[in-house]
Structures are given as structure tokens and as C-alpha cells.
PDB file of C-alpha atoms and ligand atoms in Angstrom:
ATOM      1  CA  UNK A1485      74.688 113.729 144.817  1.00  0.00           C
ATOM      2  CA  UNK A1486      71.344 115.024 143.982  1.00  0.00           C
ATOM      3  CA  UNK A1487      70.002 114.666 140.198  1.00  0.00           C
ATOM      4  CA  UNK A1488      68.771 117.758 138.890  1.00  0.00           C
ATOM      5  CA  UNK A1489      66.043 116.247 137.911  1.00  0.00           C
ATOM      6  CA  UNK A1490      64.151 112.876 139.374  1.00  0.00           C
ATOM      7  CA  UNK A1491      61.174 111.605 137.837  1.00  0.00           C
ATOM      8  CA  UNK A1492      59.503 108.763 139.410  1.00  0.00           C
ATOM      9  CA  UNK A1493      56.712 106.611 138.121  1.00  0.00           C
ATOM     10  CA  UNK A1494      55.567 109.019 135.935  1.00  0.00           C
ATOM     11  CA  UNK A1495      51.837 107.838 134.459  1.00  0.00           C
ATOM     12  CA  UNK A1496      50.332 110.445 131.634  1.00  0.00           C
ATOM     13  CA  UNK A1497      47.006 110.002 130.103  1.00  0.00           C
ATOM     14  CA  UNK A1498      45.544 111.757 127.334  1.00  0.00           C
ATOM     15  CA  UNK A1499      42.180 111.391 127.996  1.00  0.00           C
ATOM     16  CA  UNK A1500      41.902 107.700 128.013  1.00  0.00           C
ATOM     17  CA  UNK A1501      45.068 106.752 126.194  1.00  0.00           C
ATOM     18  CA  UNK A1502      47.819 106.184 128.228  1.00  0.00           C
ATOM     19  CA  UNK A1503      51.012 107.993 127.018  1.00  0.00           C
ATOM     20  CA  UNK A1504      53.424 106.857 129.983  1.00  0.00           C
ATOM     21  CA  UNK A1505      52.904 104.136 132.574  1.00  0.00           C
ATOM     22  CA  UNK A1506      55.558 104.349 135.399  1.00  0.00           C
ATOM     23  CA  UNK A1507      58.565 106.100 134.130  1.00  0.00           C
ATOM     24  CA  UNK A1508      61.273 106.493 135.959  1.00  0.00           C
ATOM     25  CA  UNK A1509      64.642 108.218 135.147  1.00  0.00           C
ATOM     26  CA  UNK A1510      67.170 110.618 136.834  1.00  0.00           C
ATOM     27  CA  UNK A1511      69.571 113.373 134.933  1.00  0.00           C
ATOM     28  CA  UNK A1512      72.377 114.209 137.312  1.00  0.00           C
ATOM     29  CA  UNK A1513      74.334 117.625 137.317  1.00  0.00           C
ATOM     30  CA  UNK A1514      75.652 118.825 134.325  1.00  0.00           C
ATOM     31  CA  UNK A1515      74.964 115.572 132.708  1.00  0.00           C
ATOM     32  CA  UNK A1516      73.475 114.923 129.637  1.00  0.00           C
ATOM     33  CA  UNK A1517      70.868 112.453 128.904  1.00  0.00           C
ATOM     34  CA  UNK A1518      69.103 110.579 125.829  1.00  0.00           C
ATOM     35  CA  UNK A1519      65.566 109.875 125.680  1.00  0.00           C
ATOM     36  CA  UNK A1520      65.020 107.029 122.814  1.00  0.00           C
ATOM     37  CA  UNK A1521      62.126 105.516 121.600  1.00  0.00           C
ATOM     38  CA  UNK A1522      59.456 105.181 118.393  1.00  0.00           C
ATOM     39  CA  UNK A1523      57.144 107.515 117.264  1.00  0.00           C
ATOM     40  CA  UNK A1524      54.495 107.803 119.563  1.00  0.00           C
ATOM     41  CA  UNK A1525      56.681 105.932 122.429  1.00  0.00           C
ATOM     42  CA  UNK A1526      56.357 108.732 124.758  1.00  0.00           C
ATOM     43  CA  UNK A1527      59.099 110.626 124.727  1.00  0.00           C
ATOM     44  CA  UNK A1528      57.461 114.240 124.366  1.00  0.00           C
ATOM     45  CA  UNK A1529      55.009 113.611 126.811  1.00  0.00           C
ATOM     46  CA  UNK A1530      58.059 113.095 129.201  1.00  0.00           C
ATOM     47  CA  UNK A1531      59.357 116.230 128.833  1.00  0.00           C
ATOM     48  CA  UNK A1532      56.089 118.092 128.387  1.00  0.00           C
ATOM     49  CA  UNK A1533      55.280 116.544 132.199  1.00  0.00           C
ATOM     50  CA  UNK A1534      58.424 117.700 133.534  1.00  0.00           C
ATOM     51  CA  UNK A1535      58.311 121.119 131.752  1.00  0.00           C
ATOM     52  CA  UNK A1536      53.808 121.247 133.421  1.00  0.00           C
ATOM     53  CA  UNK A1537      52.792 121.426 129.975  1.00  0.00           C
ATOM     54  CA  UNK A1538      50.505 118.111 130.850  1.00  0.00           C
ATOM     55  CA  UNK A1539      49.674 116.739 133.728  1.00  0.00           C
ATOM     56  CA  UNK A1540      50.772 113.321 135.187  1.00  0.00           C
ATOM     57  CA  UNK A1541      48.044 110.839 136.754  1.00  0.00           C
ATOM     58  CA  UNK A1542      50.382 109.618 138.742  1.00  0.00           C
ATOM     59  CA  UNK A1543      54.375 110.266 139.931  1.00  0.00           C
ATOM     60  CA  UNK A1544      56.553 112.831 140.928  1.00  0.00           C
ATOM     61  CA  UNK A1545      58.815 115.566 139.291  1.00  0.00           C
ATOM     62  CA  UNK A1546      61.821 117.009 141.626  1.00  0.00           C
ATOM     63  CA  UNK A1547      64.280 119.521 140.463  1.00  0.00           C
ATOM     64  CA  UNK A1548      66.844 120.253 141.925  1.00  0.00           C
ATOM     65  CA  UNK A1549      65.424 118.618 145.394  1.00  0.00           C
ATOM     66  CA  UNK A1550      61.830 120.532 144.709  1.00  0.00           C
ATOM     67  CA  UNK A1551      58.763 118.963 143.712  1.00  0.00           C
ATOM     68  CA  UNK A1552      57.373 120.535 140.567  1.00  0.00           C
ATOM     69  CA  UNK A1553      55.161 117.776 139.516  1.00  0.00           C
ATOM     70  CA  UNK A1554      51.989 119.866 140.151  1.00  0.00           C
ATOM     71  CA  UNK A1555      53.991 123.662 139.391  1.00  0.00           C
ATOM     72  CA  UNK A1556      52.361 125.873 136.988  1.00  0.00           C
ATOM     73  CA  UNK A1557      55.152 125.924 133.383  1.00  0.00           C
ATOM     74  CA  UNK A1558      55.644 129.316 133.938  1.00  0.00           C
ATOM     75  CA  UNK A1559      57.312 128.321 137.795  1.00  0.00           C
ATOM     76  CA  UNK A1560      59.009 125.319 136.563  1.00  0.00           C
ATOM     77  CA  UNK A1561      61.069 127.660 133.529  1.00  0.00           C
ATOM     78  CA  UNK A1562      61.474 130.613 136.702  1.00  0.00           C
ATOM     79  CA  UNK A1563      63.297 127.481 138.675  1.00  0.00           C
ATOM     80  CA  UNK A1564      65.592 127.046 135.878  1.00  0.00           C
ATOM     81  CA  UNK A1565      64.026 124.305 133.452  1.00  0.00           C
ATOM     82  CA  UNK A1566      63.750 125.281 129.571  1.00  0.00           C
ATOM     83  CA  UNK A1567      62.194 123.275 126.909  1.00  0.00           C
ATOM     84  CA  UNK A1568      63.273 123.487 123.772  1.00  0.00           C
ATOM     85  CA  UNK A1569      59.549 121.423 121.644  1.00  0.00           C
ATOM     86  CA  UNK A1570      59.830 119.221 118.933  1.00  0.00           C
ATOM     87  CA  UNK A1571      59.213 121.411 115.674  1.00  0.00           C
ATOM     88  CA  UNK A1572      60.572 124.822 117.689  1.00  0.00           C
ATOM     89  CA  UNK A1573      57.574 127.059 118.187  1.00  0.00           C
ATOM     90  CA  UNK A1574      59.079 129.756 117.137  1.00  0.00           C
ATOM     91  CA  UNK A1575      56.935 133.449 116.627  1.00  0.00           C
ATOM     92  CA  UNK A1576      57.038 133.416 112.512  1.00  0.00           C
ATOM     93  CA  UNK A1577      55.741 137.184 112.802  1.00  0.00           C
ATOM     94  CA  UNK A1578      58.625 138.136 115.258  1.00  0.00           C
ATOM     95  CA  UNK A1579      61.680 139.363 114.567  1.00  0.00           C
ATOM     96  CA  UNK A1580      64.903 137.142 115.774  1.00  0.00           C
ATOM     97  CA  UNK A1581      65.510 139.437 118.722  1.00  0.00           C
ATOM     98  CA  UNK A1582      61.872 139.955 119.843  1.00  0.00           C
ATOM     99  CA  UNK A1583      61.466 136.418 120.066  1.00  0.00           C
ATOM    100  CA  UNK A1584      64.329 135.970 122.399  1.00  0.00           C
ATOM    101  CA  UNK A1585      63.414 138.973 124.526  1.00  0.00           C
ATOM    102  CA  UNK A1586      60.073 136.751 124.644  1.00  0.00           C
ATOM    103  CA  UNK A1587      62.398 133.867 126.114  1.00  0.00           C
ATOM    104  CA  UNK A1588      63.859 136.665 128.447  1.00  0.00           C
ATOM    105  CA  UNK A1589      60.553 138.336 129.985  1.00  0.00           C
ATOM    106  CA  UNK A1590      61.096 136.497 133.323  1.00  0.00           C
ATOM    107  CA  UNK A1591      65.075 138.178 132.685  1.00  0.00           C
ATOM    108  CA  UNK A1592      65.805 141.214 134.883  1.00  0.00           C
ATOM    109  CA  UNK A1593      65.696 143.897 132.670  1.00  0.00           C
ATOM    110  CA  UNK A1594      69.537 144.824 133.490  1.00  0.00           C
ATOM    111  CA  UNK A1595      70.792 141.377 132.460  1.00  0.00           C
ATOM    112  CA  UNK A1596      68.633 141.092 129.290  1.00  0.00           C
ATOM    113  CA  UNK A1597      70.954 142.792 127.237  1.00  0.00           C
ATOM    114  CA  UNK A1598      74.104 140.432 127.821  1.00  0.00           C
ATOM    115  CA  UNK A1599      71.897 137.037 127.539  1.00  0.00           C
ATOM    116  CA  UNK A1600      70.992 138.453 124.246  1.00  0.00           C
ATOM    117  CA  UNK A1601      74.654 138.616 123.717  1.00  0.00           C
ATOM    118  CA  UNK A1602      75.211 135.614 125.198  1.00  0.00           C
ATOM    119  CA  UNK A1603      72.466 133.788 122.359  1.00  0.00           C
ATOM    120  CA  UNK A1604      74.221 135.541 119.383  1.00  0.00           C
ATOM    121  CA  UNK A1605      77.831 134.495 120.441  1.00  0.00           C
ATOM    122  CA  UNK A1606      76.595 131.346 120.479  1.00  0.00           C
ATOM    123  CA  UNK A1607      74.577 131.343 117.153  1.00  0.00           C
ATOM    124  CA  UNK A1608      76.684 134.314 115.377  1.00  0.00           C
ATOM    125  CA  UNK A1609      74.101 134.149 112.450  1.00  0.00           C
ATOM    126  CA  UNK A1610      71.013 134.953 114.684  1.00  0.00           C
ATOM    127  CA  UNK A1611      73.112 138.164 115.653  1.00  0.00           C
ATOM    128  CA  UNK A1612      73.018 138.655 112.221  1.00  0.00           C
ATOM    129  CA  UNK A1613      69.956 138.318 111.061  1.00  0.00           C
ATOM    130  CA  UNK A1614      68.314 139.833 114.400  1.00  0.00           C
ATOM    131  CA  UNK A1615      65.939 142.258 112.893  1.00  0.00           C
ATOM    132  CA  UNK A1616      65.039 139.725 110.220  1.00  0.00           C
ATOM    133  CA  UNK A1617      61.371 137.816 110.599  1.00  0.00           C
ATOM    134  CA  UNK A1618      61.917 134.442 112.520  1.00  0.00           C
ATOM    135  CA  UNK A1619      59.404 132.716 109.945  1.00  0.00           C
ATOM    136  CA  UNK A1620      61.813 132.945 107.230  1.00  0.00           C
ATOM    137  CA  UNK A1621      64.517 131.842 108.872  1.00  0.00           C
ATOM    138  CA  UNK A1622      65.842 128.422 107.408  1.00  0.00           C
ATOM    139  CA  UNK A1623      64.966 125.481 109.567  1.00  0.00           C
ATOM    140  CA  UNK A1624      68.407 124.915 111.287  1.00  0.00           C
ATOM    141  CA  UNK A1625      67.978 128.697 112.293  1.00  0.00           C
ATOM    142  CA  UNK A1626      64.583 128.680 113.150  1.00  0.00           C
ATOM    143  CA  UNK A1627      66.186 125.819 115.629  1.00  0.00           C
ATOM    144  CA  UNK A1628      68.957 128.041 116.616  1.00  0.00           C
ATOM    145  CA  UNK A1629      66.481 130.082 117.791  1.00  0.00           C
ATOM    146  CA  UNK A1630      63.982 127.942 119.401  1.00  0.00           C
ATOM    147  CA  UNK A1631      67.400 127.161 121.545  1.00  0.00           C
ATOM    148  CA  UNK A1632      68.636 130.365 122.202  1.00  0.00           C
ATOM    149  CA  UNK A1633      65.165 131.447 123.302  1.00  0.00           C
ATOM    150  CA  UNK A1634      65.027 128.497 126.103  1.00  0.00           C
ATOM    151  CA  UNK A1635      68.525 129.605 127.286  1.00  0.00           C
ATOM    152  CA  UNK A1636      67.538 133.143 127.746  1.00  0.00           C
ATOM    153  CA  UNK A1637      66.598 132.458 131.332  1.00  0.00           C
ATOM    154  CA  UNK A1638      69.536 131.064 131.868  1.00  0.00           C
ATOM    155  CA  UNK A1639      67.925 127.090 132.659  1.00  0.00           C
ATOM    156  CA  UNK A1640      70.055 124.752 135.015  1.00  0.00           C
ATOM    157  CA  UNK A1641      68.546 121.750 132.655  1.00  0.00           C
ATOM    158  CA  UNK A1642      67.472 121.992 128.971  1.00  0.00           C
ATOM    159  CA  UNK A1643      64.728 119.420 127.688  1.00  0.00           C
ATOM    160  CA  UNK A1644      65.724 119.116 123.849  1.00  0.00           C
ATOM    161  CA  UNK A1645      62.678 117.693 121.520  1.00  0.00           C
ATOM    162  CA  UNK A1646      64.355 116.218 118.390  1.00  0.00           C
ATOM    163  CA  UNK A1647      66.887 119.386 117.552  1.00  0.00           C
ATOM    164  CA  UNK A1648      68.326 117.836 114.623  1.00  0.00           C
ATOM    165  CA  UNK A1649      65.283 116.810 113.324  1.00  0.00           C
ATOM    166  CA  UNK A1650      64.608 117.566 109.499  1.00  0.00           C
ATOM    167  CA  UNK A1651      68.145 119.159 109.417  1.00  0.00           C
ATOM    168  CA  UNK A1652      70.820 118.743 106.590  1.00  0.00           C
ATOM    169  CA  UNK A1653      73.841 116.506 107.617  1.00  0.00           C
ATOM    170  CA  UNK A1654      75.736 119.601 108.162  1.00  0.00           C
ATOM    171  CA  UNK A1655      73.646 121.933 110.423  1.00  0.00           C
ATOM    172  CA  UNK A1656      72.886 118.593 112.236  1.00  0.00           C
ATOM    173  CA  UNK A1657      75.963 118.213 112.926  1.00  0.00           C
ATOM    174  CA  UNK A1658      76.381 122.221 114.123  1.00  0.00           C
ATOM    175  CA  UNK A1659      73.579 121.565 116.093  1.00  0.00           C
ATOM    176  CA  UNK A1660      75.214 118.730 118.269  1.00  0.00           C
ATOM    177  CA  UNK A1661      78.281 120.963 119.266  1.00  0.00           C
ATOM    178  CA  UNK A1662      76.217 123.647 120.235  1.00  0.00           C
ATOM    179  CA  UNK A1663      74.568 121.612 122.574  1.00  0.00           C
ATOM    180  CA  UNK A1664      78.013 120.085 123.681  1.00  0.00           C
ATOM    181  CA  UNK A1665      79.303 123.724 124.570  1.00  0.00           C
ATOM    182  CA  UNK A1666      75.947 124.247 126.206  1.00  0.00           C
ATOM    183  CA  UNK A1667      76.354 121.429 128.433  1.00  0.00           C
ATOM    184  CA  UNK A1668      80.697 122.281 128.822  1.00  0.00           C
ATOM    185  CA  UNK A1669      79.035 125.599 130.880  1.00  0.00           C
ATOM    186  CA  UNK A1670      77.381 123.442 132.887  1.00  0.00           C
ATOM    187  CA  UNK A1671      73.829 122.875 131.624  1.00  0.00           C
ATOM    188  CA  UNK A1672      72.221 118.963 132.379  1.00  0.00           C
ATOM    189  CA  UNK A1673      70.455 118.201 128.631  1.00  0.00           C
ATOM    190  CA  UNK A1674      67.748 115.869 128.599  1.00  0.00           C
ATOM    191  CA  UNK A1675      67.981 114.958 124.623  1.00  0.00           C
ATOM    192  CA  UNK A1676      65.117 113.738 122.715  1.00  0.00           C
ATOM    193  CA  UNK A1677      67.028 112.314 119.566  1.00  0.00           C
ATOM    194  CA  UNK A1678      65.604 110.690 116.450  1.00  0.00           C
ATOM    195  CA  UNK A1679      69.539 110.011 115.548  1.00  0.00           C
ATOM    196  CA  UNK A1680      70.039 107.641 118.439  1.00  0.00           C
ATOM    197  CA  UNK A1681      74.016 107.192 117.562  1.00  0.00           C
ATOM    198  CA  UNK A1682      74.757 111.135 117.251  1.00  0.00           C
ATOM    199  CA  UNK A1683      72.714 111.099 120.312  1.00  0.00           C
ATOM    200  CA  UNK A1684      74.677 107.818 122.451  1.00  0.00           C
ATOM    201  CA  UNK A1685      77.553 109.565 121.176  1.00  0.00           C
ATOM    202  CA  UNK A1686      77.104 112.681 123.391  1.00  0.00           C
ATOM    203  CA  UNK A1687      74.916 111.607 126.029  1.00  0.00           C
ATOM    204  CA  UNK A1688      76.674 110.386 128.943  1.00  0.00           C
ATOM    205  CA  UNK A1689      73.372 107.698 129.632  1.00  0.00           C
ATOM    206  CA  UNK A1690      70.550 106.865 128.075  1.00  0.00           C
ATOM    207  CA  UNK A1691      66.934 105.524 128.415  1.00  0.00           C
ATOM    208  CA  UNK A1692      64.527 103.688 125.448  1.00  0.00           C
ATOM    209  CA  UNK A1693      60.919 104.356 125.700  1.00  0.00           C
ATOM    210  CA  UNK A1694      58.782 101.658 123.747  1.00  0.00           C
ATOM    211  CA  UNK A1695      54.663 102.724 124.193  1.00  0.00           C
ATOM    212  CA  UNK A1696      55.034 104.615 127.112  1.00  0.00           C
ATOM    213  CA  UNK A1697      57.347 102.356 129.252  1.00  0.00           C
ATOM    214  CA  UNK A1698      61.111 102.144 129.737  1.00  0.00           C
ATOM    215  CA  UNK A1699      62.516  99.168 127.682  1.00  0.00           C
ATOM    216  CA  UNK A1700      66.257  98.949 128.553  1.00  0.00           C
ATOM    217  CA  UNK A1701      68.069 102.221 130.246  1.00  0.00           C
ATOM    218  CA  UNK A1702      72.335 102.652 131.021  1.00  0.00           C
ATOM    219  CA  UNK A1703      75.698 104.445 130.090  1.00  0.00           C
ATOM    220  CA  UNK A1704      75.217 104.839 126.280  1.00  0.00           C
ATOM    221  CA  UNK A1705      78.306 102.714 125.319  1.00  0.00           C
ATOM    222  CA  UNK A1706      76.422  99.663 127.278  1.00  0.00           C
ATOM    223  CA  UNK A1707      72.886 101.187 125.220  1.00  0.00           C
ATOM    224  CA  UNK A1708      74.833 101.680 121.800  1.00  0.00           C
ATOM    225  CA  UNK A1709      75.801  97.624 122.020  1.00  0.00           C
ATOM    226  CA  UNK A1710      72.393  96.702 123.485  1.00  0.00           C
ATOM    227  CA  UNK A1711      71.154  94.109 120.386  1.00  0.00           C
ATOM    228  CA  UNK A1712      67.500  95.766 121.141  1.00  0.00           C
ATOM    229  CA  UNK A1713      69.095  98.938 120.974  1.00  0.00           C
ATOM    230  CA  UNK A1714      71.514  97.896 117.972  1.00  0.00           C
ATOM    231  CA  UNK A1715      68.386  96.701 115.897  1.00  0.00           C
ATOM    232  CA  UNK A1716      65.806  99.169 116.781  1.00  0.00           C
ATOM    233  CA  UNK A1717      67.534 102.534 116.943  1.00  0.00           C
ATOM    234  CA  UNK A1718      71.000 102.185 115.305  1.00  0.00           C
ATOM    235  CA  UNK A1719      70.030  99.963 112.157  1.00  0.00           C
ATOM    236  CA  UNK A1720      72.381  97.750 112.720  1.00  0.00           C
ATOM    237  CA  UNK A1721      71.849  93.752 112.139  1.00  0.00           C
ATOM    238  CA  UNK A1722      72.590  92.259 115.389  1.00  0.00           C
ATOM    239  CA  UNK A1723      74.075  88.675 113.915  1.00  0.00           C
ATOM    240  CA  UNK A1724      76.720  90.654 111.897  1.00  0.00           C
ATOM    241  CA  UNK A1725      78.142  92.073 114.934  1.00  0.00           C
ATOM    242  CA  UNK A1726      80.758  94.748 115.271  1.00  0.00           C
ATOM    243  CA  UNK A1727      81.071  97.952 117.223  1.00  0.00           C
ATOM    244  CA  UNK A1728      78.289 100.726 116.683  1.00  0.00           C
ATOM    245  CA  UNK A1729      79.447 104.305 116.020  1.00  0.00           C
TER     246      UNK A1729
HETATM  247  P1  ATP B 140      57.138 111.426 118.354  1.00  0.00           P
HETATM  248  O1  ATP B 140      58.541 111.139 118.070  1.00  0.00           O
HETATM  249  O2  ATP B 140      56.214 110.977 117.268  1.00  0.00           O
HETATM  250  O3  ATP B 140      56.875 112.823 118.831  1.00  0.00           O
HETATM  251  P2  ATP B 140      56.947 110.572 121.104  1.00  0.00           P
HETATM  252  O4  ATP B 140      57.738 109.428 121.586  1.00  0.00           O
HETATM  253  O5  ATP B 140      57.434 111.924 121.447  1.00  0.00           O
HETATM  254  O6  ATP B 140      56.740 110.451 119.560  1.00  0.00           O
HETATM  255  P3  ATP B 140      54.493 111.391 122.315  1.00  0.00           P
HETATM  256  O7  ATP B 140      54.327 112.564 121.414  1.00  0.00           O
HETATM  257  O8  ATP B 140      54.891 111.618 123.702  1.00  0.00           O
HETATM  258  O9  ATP B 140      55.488 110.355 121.660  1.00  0.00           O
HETATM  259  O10 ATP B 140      53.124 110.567 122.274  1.00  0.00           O
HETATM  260  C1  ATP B 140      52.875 109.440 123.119  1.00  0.00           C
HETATM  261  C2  ATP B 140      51.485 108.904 122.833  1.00  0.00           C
HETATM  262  O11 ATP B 140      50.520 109.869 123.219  1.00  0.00           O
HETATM  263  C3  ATP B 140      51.218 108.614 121.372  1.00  0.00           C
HETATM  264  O12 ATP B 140      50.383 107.486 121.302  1.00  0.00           O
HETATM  265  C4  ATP B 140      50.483 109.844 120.891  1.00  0.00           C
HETATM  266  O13 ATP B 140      49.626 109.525 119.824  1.00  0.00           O
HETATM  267  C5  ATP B 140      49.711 110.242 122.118  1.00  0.00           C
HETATM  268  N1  ATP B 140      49.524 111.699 122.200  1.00  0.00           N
HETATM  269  C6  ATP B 140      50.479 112.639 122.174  1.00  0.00           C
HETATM  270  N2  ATP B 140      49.967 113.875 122.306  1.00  0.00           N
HETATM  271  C7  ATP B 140      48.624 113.715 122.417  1.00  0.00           C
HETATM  272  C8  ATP B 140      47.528 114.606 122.590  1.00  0.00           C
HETATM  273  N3  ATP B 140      47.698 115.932 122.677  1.00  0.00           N
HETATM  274  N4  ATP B 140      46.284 114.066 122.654  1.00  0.00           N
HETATM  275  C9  ATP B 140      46.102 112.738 122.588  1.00  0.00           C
HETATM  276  N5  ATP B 140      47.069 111.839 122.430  1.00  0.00           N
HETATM  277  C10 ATP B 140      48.327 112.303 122.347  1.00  0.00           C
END
């Protein structure tokens, strides 16, 4: 079957640094996908190419069967791609709802009204707080929100840039279901994840990005007891052995 999205030897620059040399990886139908790796290994720059936000030197972007690797962003999140960045981007000066009627402008103006439904019965406390000012939201809110804009469009795939990061245990946690019942209506995730065993433990497959290449890539259970993987990403201490969680 056709991946929903197929990136092939993907090579960014930023100027002269090279971000990505030759990346390769696939995220099938409804699947969802981890995206491991250091700071600085590359793994934002792989979703800002796939989202147009930068430009690859080299490679090519299909979604669903279309080449987007040159498509302005605005095109790519029209085909059904949203992209949820790494520290949420969020309108501080914006109330809740106005930032997710932002998300919506490419929305018919007939359907706006149940995807904004549609974002509070998933986050019941944005529905509450919808008039309030998105800047002083709390952080696991302010992510609530950064999703719930991305889905307004209604995306086939959702590129997820660290969601849990700087979260308490607890909205982490809340965080991770969400984007389980996200996927359950048939979303594909492509998850950026600083918590590589919350992410292994939801992603289906996974791929580790060390300066800009792919390292190891496969089904997360094969990842999760990977001794690279076990040392690097899961803390674990490779001669005592025993299964990661
Ligand atoms: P992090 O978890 O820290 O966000 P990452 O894996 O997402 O890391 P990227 O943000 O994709 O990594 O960065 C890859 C490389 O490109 C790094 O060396 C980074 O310093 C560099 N880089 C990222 N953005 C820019 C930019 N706008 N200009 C120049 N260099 C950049």
C-alpha cells in the first residue's frame, strides 16, 4: 500500500551546515511513527522539510502519492499535513478560540463550527477556557492548543515536535492518549519524542537520527531492545540486560 508520506534522501542545509544528509523514511496509513535522535540530530528539520517550512538540497517529499517537496506550506497543510512545532507557537494575544479559527481559515466556513467542537471534545478544558488569552494558558494547555489548532483542517498526517516536552508526569501522560485517540480516527503521527520509551511504546516503528543521518530504524519493540537504542535513548546499561519498558 502507499505510505502517506515517503521521504527519500532528504539533504537540508542551513546555509553551509548540513542538517540532514540522505534521509529516508516512510509513515504508512494510519500509522504512527517515532523520530529519535539528540539535540541538534535533525529531527525538526525533518518535519519542517516535509511541512515546506525549509527547503531540501536534495530528495523528495510524496504525500499521499504527490510530490510536495517543492509545495508552498500553505499547499502542503490544504493537502492534509499539520505540524504541530516544538515549543507550540501559539498566538499569546489570542484568545483560545481565535487561535483555532486561525488553524481553521483554510476550513469552509459551514464546517468551522463543528471542528471547533470537534477540538474542545477532545481537550474539554480548551472549551472551557475558550475566551481566555492563549498566553496564559499553562504549558500542557498551551500544547493542547498548539494540537487542536493543527487538527482544525482536519490533516490525514500530524508531524508532532516534542508534545510532552517540559510537561509534568501527568499532563505528559494526557498528552500521549490524546494522540492515541487521534491516531484510533485514523490520523498517521509522525512523533518527535524526547521520551523515547513513552514514544516506542505508542509508535508502531521507529527511526534514530544521530547528526543528520539515520542510525538504526524498525518496529519499536526491535528499536526499544536495540543496545544503541537501549544506551542512548532509554538510559538503560546495556550489560545489565533486561526488557525495556
Ligand atoms: P532539538 O531536539 O534540539 O530540536 P533536532 O534533532 O530537532 O534537535 P534540528 O533542530 O533539526 O535538530 O537541528 C539540526 C541541526 O541544524 C543542528 O545542528 C542545528 O543547530 C541546526 N539548525 C537548526 N535550525 C537552524 C537554523 N534556523 N539555522 C541554522 N542552523 C540550524
Amino acid at each position: 500500500m502507499t505510505p502517506v508520506l515517503d521521504v527519500q534522501d532528504l539533504t537540508v542545509y542551513y546555509g553551509k551546515r548540513r542538517a540532514l544528509e540522505g534521509v529516508s523514511l516512510t509513515v504508512g496509513r494510519g500509522e504512527i511513527v517515532t523520530l529519535l535522535g539528540a539535540n541538534g540530530a535533525g529531527k525538526s528539520t525533518t518535519l519542517r522539510a516535509v511541512s515546506g517550512l525549509v527547503r531540501p538540497e536534495r530528495g523528495r517529499i510524496v504525500y499521499e502519492g504527490r510530490d510536495i517537496t517543492q509545495a508552498p506550506a500553505d499547499a502542503i497543510v490544504a493537502a492534509g499535513v499539520g505540524h504541530v512545532p516544538e515549543g507550540r507557537e501559539i498566538f499569546p494575544e489570542f484568545t483560545v478560540l481565535e487561535n483555532l479559527l486561525v488553524g481553521g481559515h483554510t476550513v469552509r466556513r459551514s464546517q468551522v463550527g463543528e471542528r471547533v467542537d470537534a477540538a474542545f471534545e477532545l481537550f474539554p478544558v480548551l472549551g472551557r477556557r475558550q475566551s481566555q488569552l492563549a498566553g496564559t494558558l499553562s504549558g500542557g494547555e498551551q500544547q493542547m492548543l498548539a494540537i487542536g489548532r493543527a487538527l482544525m483542517p482536519r490533516p490525514r498526517l500530524l508531524l508532532l515536535d516534542e508534545p510532552s516536552l517540559g510537561l509534568a508526569p501527568l499532563l505528559s501522560r494526557e498528552i500521549f492518549r490524546v494522540i492515541q485517540r487521534i491516531n484510533d480516527s485514523g490520523v498517521a503521527v509522525l512523533l518527535v519524542e524526547q521520551n523515547a520509551r513513552r514514544a516506542l511504546a505508542l509508535a508502531a516503528r521507529g527511526y534514530v537520527l544521530e547528526t543528520g543521518r539515520l542510525v538504526v530504524a524498525g518496529p519499536s519493540a526491535a528499536l526499544a531492545a536495540d543496545p544503541r537504542v537501549r544506551t542512548a535513548y532509554l538510559g538503560l546499561d546495556r550489560a545489565r540486560g533486561g526488557a525495556a519498558g
